[in-house]
XYZ file of C-alpha atoms in Angstrom:
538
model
C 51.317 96.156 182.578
C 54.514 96.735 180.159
C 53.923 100.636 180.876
C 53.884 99.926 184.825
C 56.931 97.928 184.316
C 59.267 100.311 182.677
C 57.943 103.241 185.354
C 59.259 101.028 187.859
C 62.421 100.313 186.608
C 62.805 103.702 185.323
C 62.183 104.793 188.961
C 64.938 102.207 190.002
C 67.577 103.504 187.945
C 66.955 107.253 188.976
C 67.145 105.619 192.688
C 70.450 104.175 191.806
C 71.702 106.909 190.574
C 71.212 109.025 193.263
C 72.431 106.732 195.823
C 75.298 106.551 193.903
C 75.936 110.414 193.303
C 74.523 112.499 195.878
C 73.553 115.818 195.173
C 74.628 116.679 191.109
C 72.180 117.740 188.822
C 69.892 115.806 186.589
C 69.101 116.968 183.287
C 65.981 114.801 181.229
C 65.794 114.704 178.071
C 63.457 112.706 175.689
C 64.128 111.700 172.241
C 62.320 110.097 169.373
C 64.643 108.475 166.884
C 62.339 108.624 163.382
C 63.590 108.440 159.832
C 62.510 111.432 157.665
C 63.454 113.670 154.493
C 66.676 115.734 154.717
C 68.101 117.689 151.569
C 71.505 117.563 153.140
C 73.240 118.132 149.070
C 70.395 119.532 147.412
C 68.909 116.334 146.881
C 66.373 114.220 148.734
C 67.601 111.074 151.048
C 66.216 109.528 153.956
C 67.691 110.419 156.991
C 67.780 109.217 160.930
C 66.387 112.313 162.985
C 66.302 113.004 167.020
C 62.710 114.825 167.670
C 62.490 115.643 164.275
C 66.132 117.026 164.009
C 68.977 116.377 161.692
C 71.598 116.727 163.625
C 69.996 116.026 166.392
C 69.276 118.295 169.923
C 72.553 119.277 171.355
C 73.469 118.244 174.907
C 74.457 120.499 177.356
C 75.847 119.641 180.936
C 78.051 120.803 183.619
C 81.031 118.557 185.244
C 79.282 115.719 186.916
C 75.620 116.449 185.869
C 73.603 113.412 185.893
C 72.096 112.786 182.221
C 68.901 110.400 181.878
C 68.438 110.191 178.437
C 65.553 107.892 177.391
C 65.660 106.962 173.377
C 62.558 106.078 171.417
C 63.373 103.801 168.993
C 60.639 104.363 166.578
C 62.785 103.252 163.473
C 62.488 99.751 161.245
C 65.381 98.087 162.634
C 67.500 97.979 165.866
C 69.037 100.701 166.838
C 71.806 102.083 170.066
C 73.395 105.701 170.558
C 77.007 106.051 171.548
C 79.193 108.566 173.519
C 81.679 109.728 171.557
C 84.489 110.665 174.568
C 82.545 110.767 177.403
C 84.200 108.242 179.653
C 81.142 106.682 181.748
C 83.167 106.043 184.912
C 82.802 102.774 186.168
C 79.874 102.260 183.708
C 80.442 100.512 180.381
C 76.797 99.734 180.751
C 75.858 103.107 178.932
C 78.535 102.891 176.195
C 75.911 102.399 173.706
C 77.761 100.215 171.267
C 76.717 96.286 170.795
C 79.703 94.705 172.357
C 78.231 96.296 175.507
C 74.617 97.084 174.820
C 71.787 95.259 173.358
C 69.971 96.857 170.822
C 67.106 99.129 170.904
C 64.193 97.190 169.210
C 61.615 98.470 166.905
C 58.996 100.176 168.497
C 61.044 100.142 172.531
C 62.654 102.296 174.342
C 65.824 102.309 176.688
C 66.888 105.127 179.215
C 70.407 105.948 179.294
C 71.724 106.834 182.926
C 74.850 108.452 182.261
C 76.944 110.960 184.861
C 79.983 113.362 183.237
C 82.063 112.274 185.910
C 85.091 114.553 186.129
C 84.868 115.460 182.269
C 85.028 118.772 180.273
C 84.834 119.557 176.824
C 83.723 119.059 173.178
C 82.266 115.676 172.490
C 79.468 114.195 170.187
C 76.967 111.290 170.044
C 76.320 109.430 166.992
C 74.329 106.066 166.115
C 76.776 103.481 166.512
C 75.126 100.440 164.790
C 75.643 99.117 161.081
C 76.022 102.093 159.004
C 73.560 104.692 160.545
C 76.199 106.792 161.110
C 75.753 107.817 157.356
C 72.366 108.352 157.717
C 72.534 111.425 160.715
C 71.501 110.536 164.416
C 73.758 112.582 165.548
C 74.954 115.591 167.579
C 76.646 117.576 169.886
C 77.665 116.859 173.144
C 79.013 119.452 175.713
C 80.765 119.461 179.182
C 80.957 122.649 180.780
C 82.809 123.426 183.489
C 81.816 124.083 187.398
C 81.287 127.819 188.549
C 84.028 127.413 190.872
C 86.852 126.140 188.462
C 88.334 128.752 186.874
C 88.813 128.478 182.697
C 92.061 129.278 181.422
C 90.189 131.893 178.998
C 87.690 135.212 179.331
C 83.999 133.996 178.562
C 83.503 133.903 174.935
C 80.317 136.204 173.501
C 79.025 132.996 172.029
C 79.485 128.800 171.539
C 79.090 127.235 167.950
C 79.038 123.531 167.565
C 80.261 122.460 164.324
C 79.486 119.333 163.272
C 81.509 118.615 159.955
C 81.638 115.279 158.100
C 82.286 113.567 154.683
C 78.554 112.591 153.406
C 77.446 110.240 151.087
C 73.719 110.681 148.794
C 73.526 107.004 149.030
C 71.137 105.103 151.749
C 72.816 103.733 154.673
C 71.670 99.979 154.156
C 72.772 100.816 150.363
C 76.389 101.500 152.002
C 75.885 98.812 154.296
C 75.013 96.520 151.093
C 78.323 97.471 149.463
C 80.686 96.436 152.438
C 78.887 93.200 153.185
C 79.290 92.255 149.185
C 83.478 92.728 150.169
C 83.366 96.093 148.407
C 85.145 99.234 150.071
C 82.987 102.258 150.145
C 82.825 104.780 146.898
C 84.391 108.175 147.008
C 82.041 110.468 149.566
C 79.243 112.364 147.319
C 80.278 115.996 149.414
C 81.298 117.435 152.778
C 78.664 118.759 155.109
C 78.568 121.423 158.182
C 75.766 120.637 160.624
C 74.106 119.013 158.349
C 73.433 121.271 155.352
C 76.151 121.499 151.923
C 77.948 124.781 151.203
C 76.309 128.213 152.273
C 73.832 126.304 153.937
C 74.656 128.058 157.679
C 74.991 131.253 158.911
C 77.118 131.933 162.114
C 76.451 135.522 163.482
C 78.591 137.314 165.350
C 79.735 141.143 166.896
C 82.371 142.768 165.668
C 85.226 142.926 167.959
C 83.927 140.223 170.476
C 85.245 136.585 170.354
C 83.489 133.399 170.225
C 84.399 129.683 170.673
C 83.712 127.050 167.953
C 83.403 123.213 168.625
C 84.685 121.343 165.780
C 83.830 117.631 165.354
C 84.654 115.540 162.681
C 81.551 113.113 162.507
C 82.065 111.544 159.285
C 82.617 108.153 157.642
C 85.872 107.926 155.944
C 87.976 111.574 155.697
C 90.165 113.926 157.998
C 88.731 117.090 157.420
C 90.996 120.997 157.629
C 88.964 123.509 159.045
C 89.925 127.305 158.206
C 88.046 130.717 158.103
C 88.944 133.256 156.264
C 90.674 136.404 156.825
C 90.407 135.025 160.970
C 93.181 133.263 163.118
C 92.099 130.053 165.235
C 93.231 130.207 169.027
C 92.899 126.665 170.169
C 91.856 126.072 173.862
C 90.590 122.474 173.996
C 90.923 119.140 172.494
C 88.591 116.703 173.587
C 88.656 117.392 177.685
C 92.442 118.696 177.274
C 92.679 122.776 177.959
C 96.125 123.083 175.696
C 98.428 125.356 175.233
C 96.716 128.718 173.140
C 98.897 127.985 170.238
C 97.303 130.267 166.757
C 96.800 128.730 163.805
C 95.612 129.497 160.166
C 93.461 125.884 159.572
C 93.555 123.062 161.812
C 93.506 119.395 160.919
C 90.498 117.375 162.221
C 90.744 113.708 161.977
C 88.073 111.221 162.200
C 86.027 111.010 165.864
C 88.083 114.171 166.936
C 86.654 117.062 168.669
C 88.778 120.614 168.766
C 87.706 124.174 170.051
C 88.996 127.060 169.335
C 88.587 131.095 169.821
C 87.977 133.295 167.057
C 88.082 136.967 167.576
C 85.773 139.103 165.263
C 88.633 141.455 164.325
C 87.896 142.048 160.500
C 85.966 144.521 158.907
C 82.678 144.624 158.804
C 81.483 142.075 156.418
C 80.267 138.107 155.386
C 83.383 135.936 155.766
C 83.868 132.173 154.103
C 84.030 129.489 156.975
C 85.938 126.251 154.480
C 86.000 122.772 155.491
C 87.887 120.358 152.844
C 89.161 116.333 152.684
C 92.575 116.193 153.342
C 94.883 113.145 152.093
C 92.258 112.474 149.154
C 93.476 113.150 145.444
C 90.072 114.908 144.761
C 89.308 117.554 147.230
C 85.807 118.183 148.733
C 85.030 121.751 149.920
C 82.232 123.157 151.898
C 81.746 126.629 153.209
C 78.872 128.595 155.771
C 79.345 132.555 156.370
C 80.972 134.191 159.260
C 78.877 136.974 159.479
C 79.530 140.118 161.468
C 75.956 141.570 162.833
C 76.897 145.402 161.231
C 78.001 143.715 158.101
C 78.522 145.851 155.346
C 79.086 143.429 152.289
C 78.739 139.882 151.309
C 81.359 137.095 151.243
C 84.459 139.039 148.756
C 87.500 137.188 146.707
C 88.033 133.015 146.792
C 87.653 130.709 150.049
C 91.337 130.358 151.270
C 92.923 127.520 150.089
C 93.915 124.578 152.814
C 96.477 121.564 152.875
C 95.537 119.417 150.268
C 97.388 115.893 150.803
C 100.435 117.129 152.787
C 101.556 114.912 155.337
C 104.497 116.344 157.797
C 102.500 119.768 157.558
C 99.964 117.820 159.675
C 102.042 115.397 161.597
C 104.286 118.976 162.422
C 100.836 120.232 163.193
C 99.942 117.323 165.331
C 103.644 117.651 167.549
C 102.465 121.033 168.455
C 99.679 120.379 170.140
C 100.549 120.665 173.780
C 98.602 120.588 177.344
C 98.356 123.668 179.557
C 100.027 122.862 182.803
C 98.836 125.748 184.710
C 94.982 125.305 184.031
C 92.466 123.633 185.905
C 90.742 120.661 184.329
C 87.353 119.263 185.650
C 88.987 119.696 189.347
C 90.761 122.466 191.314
C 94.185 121.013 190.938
C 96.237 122.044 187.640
C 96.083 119.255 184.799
C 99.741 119.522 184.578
C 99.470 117.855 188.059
C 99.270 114.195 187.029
C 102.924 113.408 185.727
C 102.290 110.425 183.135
C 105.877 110.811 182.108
C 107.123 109.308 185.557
C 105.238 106.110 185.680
C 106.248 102.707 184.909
C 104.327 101.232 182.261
C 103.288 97.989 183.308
C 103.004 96.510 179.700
C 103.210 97.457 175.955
C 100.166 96.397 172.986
C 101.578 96.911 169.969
C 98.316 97.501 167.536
C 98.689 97.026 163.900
C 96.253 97.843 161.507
C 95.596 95.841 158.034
C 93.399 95.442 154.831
C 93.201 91.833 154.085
C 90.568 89.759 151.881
C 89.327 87.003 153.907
C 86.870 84.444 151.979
C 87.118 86.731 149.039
C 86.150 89.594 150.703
C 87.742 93.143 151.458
C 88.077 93.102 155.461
C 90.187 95.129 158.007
C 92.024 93.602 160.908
C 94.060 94.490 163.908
C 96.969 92.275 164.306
C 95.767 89.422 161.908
C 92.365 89.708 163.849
C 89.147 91.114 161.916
C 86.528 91.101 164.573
C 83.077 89.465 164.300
C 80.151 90.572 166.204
C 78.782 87.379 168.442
C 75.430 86.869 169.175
C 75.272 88.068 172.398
C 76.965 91.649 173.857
C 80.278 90.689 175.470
C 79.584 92.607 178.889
C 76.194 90.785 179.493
C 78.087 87.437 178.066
C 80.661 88.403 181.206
C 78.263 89.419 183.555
C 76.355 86.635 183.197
C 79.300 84.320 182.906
C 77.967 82.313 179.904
C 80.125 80.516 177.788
C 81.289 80.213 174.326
C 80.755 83.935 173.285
C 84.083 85.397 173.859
C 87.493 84.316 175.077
C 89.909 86.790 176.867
C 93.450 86.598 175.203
C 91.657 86.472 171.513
C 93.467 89.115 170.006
C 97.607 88.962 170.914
C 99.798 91.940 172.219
C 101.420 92.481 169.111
C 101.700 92.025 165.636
C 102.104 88.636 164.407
C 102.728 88.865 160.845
C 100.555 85.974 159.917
C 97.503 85.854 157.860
C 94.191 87.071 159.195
C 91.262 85.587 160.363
C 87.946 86.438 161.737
C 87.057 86.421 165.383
C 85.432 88.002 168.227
C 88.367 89.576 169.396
C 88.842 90.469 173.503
C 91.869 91.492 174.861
C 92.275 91.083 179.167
C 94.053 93.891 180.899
C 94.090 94.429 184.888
C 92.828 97.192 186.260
C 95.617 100.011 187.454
C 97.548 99.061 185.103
C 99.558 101.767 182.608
C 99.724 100.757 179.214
C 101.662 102.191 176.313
C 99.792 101.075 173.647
C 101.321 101.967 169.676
C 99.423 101.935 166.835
C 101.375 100.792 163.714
C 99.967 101.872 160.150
C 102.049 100.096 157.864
C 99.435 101.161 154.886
C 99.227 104.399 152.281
C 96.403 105.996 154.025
C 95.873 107.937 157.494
C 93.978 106.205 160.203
C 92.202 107.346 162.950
C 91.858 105.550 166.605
C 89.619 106.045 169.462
C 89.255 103.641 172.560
C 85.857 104.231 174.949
C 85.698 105.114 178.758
C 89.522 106.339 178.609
C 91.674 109.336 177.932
C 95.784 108.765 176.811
C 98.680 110.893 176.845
C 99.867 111.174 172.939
C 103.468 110.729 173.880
C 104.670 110.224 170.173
C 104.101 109.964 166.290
C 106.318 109.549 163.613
C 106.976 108.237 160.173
C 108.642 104.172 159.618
C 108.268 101.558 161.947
C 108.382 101.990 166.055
C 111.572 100.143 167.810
C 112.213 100.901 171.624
C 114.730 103.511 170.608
C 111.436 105.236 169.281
C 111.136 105.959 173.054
C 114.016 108.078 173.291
C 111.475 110.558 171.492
C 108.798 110.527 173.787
C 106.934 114.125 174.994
C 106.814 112.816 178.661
C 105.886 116.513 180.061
C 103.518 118.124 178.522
C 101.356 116.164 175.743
C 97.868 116.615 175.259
C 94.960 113.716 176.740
C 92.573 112.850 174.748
C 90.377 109.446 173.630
C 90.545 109.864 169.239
C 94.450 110.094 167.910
C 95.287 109.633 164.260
C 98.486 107.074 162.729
C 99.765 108.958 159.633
C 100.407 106.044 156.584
C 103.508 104.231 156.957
C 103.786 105.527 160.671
C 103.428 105.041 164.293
C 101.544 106.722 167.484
C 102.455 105.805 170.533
C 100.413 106.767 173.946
C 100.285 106.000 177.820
C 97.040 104.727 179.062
C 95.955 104.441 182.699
C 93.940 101.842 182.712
C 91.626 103.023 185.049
C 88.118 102.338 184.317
C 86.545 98.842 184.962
C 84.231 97.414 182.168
C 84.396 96.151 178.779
C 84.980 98.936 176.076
C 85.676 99.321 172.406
C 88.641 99.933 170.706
C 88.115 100.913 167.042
C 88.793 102.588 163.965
C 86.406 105.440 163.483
C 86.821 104.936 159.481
C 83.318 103.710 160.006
C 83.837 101.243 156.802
C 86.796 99.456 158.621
C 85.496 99.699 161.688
C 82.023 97.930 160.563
C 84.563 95.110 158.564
C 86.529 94.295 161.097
C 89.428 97.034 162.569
C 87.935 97.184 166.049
C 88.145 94.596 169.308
C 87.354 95.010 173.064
C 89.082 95.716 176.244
C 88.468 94.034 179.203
C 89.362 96.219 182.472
C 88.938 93.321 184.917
C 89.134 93.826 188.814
C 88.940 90.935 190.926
C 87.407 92.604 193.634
C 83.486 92.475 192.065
C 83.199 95.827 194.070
C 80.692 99.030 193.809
C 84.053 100.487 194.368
C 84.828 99.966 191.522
C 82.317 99.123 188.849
C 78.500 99.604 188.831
C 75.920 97.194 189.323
C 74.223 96.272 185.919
C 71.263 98.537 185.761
C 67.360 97.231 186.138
C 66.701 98.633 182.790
C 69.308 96.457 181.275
C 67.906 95.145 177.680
C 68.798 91.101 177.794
C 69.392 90.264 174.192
C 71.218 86.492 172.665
C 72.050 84.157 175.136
C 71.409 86.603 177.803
C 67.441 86.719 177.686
C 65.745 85.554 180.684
C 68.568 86.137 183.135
C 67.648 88.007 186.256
C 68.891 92.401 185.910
């Protein structure tokens, strides 16, 4: 009867969907989410695998595909996939993380309905409960672009996905263990590239032809610099953003970002050291795979080049330079440069401030005094449903407050068309990295001290890049303009996973008083009812 059940309301949800978009594509895919043995640094660990796969399959779409994704959960414990950057118009329902979703259980499933809705670009999916993060579960996730929309670049020969992160030979409950016990994580054990330690991947290529590299940073805790040697790195994209084709030597990839970049097989013939290394960390980890060309004529020859070690300004210089290109289509006909962020009124200003306080005796992280707590019941079923006593709109304040921190589920209410220019204030010794689901922002400005309103004078309000993952150098500011522009309930968070897991995340709460289709999807049949929520009517 179960089986019968979930064919019918699997059946529902593709009805939905196509009611809802009208002719785009579908793409299925199946996955199994197992645990299994990876030898990621030589030695064995358990891992979280997709259909046997660590990382797992890579997605591929087109603008506005349709992407029913049905997840296996055939791990121990719960378990809930995330969409690292893809926006899910109108549909916080798929984000995937718990202040939205309910778990997977042990031994269920759940289909994901998700559309790419007016998205291109480099993205990536990753587990997004607890700490299995550190255990794989992830991948690639890419947004190609329609036939008819012209790309502001020849086709490249050939795609590469890199997936590069800090990685750690301990168990994710083990990690998981450590922060609940008030502890802060240990140094990472190494630095992987899609999932293997140094030498561990080949990339083959022609000589004289160009290809286009992907570059997430999917790790726990450190920005990663990613070079190759002997080879200059065109950049083209940053996380749905076609920029300016600005060349540089290495390239600075913060936590949650995504970057591509063209790289032209102009060498001689021969193996050539691809280097990923920490960056802001006193010891330096350093991983390599081979460029190698297809009539090469020797292996890898002299040392990996050297990269920015803990150099701050070189980045943030980096960071200022990193523009959008007016003149090229994004997911639509019409140039990006099109949508003039610089000459709206902001409707109001968040100041977000990040701190490490003990609470109870224990290491936590907070945003503005507040360290958020998970309740017991996801927040957009809790407001669907109307029920009481799980969250409070107005829990976290507007700005700093200076006062000592506490611990609470932490909501903040914003109105729908509003224009926001939120700041994130770092006030600590080490770099921080921000991402906020179902939106994009305009990085308008970063800089070292503390932001005043004169820090406005400063502002890029032509030409600066969109994107959802932004980094806050230490004892600095960013500052960004956010339409606010997509109804639902959607994290804000730090993806340093540790302080994001104790605390340095909260939601926002698009709200539009007009309970419309228009404007915000229908909770879907499939729904999983979890907490307080169980035995209400999908």
């Amino acid at each position: 009867m179960g089986d019968h059940r979930n064919i019918w309301s699997f059946m529902g949800v593709v009805l939905l969907v196509t009611c809802i978009s009208g002719e785009d594509p579908y793409r299925f895919y199946s996955w199994n989410v197992t645990y299994g043995d990876i030898y990621p640094l030589g030695e064995k660990q358990q891992g979280i695998l997709i259909n046997g796969q660590f990382p797992g399959p890579q997605i591929e779409s087109v603008t506005n595909d349709n992407l029913i994704i049905n997840v296996f959960n055939s791990l121990d414990e719960p378990f809930l996939i995330s969409w690292n950057g893809v926006q899910q118009r109108r549909n916080s329902w798929q984000d995937g993380v718990y202040g939205t979703n309910c778990p997977i259980l042990p031994g269920q499933n759940f289909t994901y309905v998700l559309q790419v809705k007016d998205q291109i670009g480099s993205y990536f999916y990753f587990p997004s409960l607890g700490m299995h993060k550190a255990a794989g579960g992830f991948g690639g996730f890419k947004i190609a672009s329609r036939s008819v929309i012209p790309v502001p670049f020849p086709p490249p020969a050939g795609d590469f996905t890199i997936l590069a992160g800090d990685w750690f030979k301990r168990n994710h409950t083990d990690l998981r263990a450590i922060l609940d016990g008030g502890s802060d994580l240990p140094f990472p054990d190494g630095v992987l590239i899609n999932g293997r330690g140094s030498n561990g991947y080949t990339f083959a290529v022609d000589q004289g032809k160009t290809y286009r590299f992907r570059i997430s940073n999917v790790g726990l805790t450190t920005s990663l610099n990613f070079r190759i040697q002997g080879h200059k790195l065109l950049l083209v994209e940053v996380e749905g953003t076609h920029t300016l084709q600005n060349t540089y030597d290495s390239l600075d990839i913060h936590l949650g970002q995504s970057y591509s970049v063209l790289v032209t097989a102009d060498q001689p013939a021969q193996d050539y050291n691809i280097v990923i290394s920490t960056r802001f960390t006193t010891q330096v980890l350093t991983t390599t795979s081979i460029l190698r060309y297809s009539n090469s004529a020797g292996s890898v020859s002299g040392p990996p080049p050297g990269g920015p070690t803990t150099q701050i300004d070189w980045s943030l210089e980096q960071a200022r330079s990193l523009r959008r290109n007016l003149s090229a289509s994004g997911p639509r006909p019409n140039p990006q440069g099109s949508y003039h962020y610089g000459l709206i009124n902001t409707t109001r200003t968040i100041r977000l401030q990040n701190t490490a306080p003990i609470i109870n005796g224990k290491q936590r992280y907070a945003v503005n005094s507040v360290s958020f707590i998970p309740a017991d019941t996801p927040l957009k079923l809790a407001d669907h449903f109307n029920i009481q006593g799980v969250f409070s709109p107005g829990s976290i304040p507007d700005n700093p407050t200076g006062g000592g921190a506490y611990l609470q589920t932490s909501v903040m209410a914003a109105d729908f068309r509003g224009y926001a220019e939120v700041v994130f204030e770092n006030p600590e010794d080490t770099v921080q990295s921000w991402h906020i689901d179902g939106h994009n922002f305009f990085v308008v400005g970063m800089d070292g001290g503390e932001w005043t309103p004169a820090s406005r004078l400063t502002y890029n309000l032509r030409d600066t890049i969109s994107r959802c993952t932004v980094q806050v150098y230490p004892k600095s500011w960013t500052a960004v303009y956010m339409p606010l522009d997509n109804v639902g309930m959607w994290n804000v968070r730090s993806e340093n996973w540790a302080r994001q897991y104790l605390g340095q995340q909260f939601y926002l709460r698009v709200f539009s008083p007009a309970n419309s289709w228009r404007d915000e999807y229908p909770i879907p049949g499939n729904a999983l009812l979890c907490g307080r929520a169980v035995g209400r009517m999908t």
